[in-house]
Coordinates of C-alpha atoms and ligand atoms in Angstrom, one line a residue:
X1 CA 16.3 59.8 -27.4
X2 CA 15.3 63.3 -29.0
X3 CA 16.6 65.0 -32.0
X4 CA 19.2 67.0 -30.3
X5 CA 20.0 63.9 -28.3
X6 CA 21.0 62.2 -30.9
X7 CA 22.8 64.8 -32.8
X8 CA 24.6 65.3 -29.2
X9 CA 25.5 61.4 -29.2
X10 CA 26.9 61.6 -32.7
X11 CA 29.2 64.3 -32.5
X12 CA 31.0 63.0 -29.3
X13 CA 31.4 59.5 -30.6
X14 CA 33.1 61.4 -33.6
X15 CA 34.9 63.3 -31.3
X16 CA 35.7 60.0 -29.6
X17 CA 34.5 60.7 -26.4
X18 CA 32.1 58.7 -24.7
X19 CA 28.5 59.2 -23.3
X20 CA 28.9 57.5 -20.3
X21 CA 31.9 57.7 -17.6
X22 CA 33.9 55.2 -18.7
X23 CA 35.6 52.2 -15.8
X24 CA 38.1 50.5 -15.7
X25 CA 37.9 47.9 -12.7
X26 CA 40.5 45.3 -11.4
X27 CA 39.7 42.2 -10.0
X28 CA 42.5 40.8 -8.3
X29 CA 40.6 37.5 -7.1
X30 CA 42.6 35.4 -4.6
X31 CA 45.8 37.4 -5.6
X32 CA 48.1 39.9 -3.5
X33 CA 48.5 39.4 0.3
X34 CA 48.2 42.6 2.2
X35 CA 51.9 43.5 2.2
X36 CA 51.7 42.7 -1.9
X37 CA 48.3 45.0 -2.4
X38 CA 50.2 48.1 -0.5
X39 CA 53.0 47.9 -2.3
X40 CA 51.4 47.0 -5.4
X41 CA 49.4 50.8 -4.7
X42 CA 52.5 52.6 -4.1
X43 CA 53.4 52.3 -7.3
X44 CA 50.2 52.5 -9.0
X45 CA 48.6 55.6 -7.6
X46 CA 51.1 58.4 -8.4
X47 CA 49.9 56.8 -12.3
X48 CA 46.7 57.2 -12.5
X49 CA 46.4 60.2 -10.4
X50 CA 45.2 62.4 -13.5
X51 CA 42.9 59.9 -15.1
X52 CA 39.6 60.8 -16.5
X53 CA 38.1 57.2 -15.9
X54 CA 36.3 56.0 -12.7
X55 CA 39.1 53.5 -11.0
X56 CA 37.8 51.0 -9.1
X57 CA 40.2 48.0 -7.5
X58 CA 39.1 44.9 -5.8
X59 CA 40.5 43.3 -3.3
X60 CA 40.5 40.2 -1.5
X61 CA 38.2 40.9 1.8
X62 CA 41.0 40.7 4.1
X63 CA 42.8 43.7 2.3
X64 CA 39.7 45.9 2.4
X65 CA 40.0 47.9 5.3
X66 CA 43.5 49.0 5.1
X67 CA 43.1 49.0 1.1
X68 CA 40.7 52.3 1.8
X69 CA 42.8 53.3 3.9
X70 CA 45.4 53.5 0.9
X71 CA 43.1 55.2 -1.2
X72 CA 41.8 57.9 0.8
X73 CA 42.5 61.3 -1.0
X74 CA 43.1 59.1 -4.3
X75 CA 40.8 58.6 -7.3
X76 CA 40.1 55.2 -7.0
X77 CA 37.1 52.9 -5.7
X78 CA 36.9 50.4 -3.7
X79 CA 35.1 47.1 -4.7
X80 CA 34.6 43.7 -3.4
X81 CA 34.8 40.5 -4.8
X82 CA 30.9 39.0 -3.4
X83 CA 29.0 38.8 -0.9
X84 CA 26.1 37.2 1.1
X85 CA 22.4 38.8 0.5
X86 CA 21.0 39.0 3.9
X87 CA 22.5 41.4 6.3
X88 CA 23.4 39.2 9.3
X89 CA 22.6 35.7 10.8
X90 CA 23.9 32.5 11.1
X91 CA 25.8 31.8 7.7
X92 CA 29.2 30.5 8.4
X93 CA 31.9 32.2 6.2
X94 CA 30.1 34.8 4.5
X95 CA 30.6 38.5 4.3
X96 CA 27.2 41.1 4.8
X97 CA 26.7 43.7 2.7
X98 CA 26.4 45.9 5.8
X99 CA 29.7 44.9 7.0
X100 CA 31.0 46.1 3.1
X101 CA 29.6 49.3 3.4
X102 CA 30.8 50.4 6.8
X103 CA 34.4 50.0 5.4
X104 CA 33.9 51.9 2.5
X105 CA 33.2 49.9 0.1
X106 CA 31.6 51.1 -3.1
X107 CA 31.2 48.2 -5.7
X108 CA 30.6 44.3 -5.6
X109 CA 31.1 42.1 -8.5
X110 CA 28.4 40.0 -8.5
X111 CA 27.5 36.7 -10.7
X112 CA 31.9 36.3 -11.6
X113 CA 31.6 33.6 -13.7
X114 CA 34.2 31.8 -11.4
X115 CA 31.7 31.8 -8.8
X116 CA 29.0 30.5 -10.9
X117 CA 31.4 27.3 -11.9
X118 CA 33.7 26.9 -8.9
X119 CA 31.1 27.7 -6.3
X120 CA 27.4 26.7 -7.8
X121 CA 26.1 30.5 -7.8
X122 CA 23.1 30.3 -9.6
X123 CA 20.9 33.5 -11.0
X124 CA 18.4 33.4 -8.4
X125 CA 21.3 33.5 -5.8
X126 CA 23.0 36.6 -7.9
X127 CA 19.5 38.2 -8.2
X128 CA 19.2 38.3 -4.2
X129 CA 22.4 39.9 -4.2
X130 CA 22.1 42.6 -6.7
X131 CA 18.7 43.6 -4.3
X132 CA 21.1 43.1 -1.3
X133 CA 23.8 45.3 -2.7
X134 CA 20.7 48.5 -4.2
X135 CA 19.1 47.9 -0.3
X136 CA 22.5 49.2 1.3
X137 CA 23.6 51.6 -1.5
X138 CA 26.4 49.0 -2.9
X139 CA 26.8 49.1 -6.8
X140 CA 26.0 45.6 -7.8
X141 CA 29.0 45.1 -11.1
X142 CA 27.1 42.3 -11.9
X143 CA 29.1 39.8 -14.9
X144 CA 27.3 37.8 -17.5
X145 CA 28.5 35.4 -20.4
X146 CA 28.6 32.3 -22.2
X147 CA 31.3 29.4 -21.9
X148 CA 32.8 28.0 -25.0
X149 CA 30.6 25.7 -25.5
X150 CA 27.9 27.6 -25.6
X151 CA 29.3 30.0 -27.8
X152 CA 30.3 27.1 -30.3
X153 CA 26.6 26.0 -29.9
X154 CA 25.5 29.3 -31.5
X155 CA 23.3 30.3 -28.0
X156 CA 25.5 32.9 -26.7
X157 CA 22.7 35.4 -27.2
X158 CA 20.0 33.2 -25.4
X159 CA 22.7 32.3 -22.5
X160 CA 23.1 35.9 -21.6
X161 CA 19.5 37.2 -22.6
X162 CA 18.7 34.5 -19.8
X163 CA 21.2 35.9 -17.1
X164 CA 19.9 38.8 -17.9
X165 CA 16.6 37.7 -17.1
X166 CA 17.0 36.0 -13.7
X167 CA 19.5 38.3 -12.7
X168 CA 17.3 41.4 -12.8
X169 CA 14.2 39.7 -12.3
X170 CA 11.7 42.0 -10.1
X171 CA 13.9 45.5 -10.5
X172 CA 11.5 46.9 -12.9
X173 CA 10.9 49.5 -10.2
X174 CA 13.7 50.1 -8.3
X175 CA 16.2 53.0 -9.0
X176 CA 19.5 51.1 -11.1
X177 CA 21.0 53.7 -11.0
X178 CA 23.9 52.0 -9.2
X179 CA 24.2 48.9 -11.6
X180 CA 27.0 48.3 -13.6
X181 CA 26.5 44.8 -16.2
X182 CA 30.4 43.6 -17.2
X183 CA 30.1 41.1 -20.2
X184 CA 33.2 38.2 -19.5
X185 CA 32.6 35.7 -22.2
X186 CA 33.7 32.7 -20.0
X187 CA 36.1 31.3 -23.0
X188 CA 38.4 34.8 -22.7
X189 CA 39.0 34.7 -19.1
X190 CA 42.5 34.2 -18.3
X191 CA 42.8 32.8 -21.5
X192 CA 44.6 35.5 -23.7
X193 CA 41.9 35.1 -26.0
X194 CA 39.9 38.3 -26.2
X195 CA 36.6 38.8 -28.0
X196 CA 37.1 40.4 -31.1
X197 CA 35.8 44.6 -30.5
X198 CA 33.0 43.9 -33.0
X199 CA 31.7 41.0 -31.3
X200 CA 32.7 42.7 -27.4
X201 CA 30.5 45.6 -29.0
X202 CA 27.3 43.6 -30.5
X203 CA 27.1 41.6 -27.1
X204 CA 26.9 44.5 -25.2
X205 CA 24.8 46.4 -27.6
X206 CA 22.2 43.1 -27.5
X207 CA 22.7 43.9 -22.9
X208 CA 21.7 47.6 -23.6
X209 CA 18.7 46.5 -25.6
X210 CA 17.7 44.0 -23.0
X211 CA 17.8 46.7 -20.0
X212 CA 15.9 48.9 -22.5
X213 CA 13.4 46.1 -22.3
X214 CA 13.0 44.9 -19.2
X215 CA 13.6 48.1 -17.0
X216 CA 13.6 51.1 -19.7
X217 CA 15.4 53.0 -22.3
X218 CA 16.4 55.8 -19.8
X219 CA 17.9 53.3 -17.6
X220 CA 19.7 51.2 -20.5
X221 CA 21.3 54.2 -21.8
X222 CA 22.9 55.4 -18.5
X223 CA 24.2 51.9 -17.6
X224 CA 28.1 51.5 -18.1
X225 CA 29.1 47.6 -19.4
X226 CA 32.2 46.9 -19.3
X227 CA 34.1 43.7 -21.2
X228 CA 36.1 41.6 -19.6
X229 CA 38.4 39.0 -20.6
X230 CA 42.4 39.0 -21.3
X231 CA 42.3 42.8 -21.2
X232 CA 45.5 44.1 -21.7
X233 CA 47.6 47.0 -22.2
X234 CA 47.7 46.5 -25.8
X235 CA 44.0 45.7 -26.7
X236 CA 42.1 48.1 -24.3
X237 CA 42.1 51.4 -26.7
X238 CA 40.8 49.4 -29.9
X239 CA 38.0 47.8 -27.0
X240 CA 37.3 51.7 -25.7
X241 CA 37.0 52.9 -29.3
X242 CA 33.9 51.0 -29.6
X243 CA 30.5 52.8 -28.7
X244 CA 28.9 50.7 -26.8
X245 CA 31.7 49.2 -24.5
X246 CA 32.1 51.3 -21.5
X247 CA 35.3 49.5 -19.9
X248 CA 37.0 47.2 -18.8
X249 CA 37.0 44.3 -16.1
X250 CA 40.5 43.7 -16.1
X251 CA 41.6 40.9 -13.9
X252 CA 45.3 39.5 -14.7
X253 CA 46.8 42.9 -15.8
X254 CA 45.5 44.6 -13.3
X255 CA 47.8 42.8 -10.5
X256 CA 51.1 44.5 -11.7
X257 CA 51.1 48.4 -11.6
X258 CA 52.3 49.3 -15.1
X259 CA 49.6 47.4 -17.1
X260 CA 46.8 48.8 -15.1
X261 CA 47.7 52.0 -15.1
X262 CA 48.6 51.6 -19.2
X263 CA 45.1 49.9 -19.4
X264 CA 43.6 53.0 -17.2
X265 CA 45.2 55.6 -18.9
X266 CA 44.4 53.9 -22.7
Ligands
LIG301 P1 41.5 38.2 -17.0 O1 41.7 39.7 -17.4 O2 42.7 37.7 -16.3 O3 41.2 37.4 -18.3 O4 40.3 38.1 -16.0 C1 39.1 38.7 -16.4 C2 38.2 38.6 -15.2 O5 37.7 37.6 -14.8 C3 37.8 39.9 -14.5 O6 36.7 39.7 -13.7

């Protein structure tokens, strides 16, 4: 970063603005039929319809379509949940990234930590992805962090610096502009525990050096990582005050209309 760089960075942060666009994204997981997700949209979008944040909701797969629907002429994104890396073929049950895009899909969370436990995703798997997702112009949301466990074992940094690793391995040359890195310590997911902002704030700080690293510093200082993890109405502002924490990947709160768009418009 140059002089004036710098000087630019420090007056916003005193400002309290931020450098990067920040985004608050819901993941709904297996929640909200159809009928619910409408509804649920009806009341949400005439709140958030002056927001300064990117909006991204997503959906279950079979909400998708008419979800976009719903949103056309609104402010807000549509994302999916995952999705297969190749683009067609005989794999029973899985969703292409081609098949994303041509409905209008915009981001895919990729690496959820429930898919990593529940369903035996693995890095290498998530790293075929996130080339999957930059191939057809999908922004890969792709979500580290360390389980309890680990963090009580004092490796949350290695954990992560690994995911990191595998995740991105062979995109030193491709264009990231697209990527998006949410840190979801496993521990605060649905927990009500949240990490504290300072230690939300170092983790993420410790990803941006690690992009700086392995792709480059231009790179690391454009990428927006978010935190996830018992986001709610009432922690999101101290989380946003933070420099280094870019959003949120709200999953609980972001089901009912009023949190969400409290947590969107912090
Ligand atoms: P909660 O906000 O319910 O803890 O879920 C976070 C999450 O997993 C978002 O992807």
């Amino acid at each position: 970063m140059s002089k004036l760089d710098n000087r630019l960075r420090s007056l916003k942060i005193k400002r309290g603005e931020k450098m990067r666009k920040p985004i608050i994204a819901g993941n709904w997981k297996m929640h909200n039929t159809l009928f619910e997700s409408g509804e649920m949209l009806k009341e949400l979008l005439p709140l958030v319809n002056k927001s300064s944040v990117e909006v991204i909701i997503c959906p279950n797969y079979t909400s998708l379509t008419e979800i976009f629907k719903l949103l056309k002429g609104s402010n807000i994104k549509l994302g999916a949940q995952n999705m297969h890396y190749e683009e067609k073929g005989a794999y029973t049950g899985e969703v292409s990234p081609v098949f994303l895009k041509e409905i209008g899909v915009d981001y895919i969370i990729l690496g959820h930590s429930e898919r990593r436990k529940i369903f035996g995703e693995i890095d290498v798997i998530i790293n075929k992805k996130i080339k999957a997702a930059l191939k057809h112009n999908l922004s890969p949301i792709l979500c580290v962090g360390e389980t309890l466990e680990e963090r009580e074992k004092d490796i949350t940094y290695e954990i992560i610096k690994k995911q990191i690793e595998y995740c991105l391995e062979g995109l030193k040359d491709t264009n990231l502009d697209k990527l998006v890195v949410a840190y979801e310590p496993v521990w605060a997911i649905g927990t009500g525990k949240t990490a504290t902002k300072e230690d939300a704030n170092d983790v993420i700080s410790f990803i941006r050096r690690l992009l700086s690293e392995y792709i480059n510093k231009k790179m690391a200082d454009k990428t927006r990582i978010l935190y996830g993890g018992s986001v709610k109405p009432n922690n999101i502002k101290e989380l946003m005050e933070m420099g280094e924490i870019d959003g949120a990947l709200v999953g609980g709160a972001s089901l009912k209309a009023n949190d969400f768009a409290k947590i969107i418009n912090y």
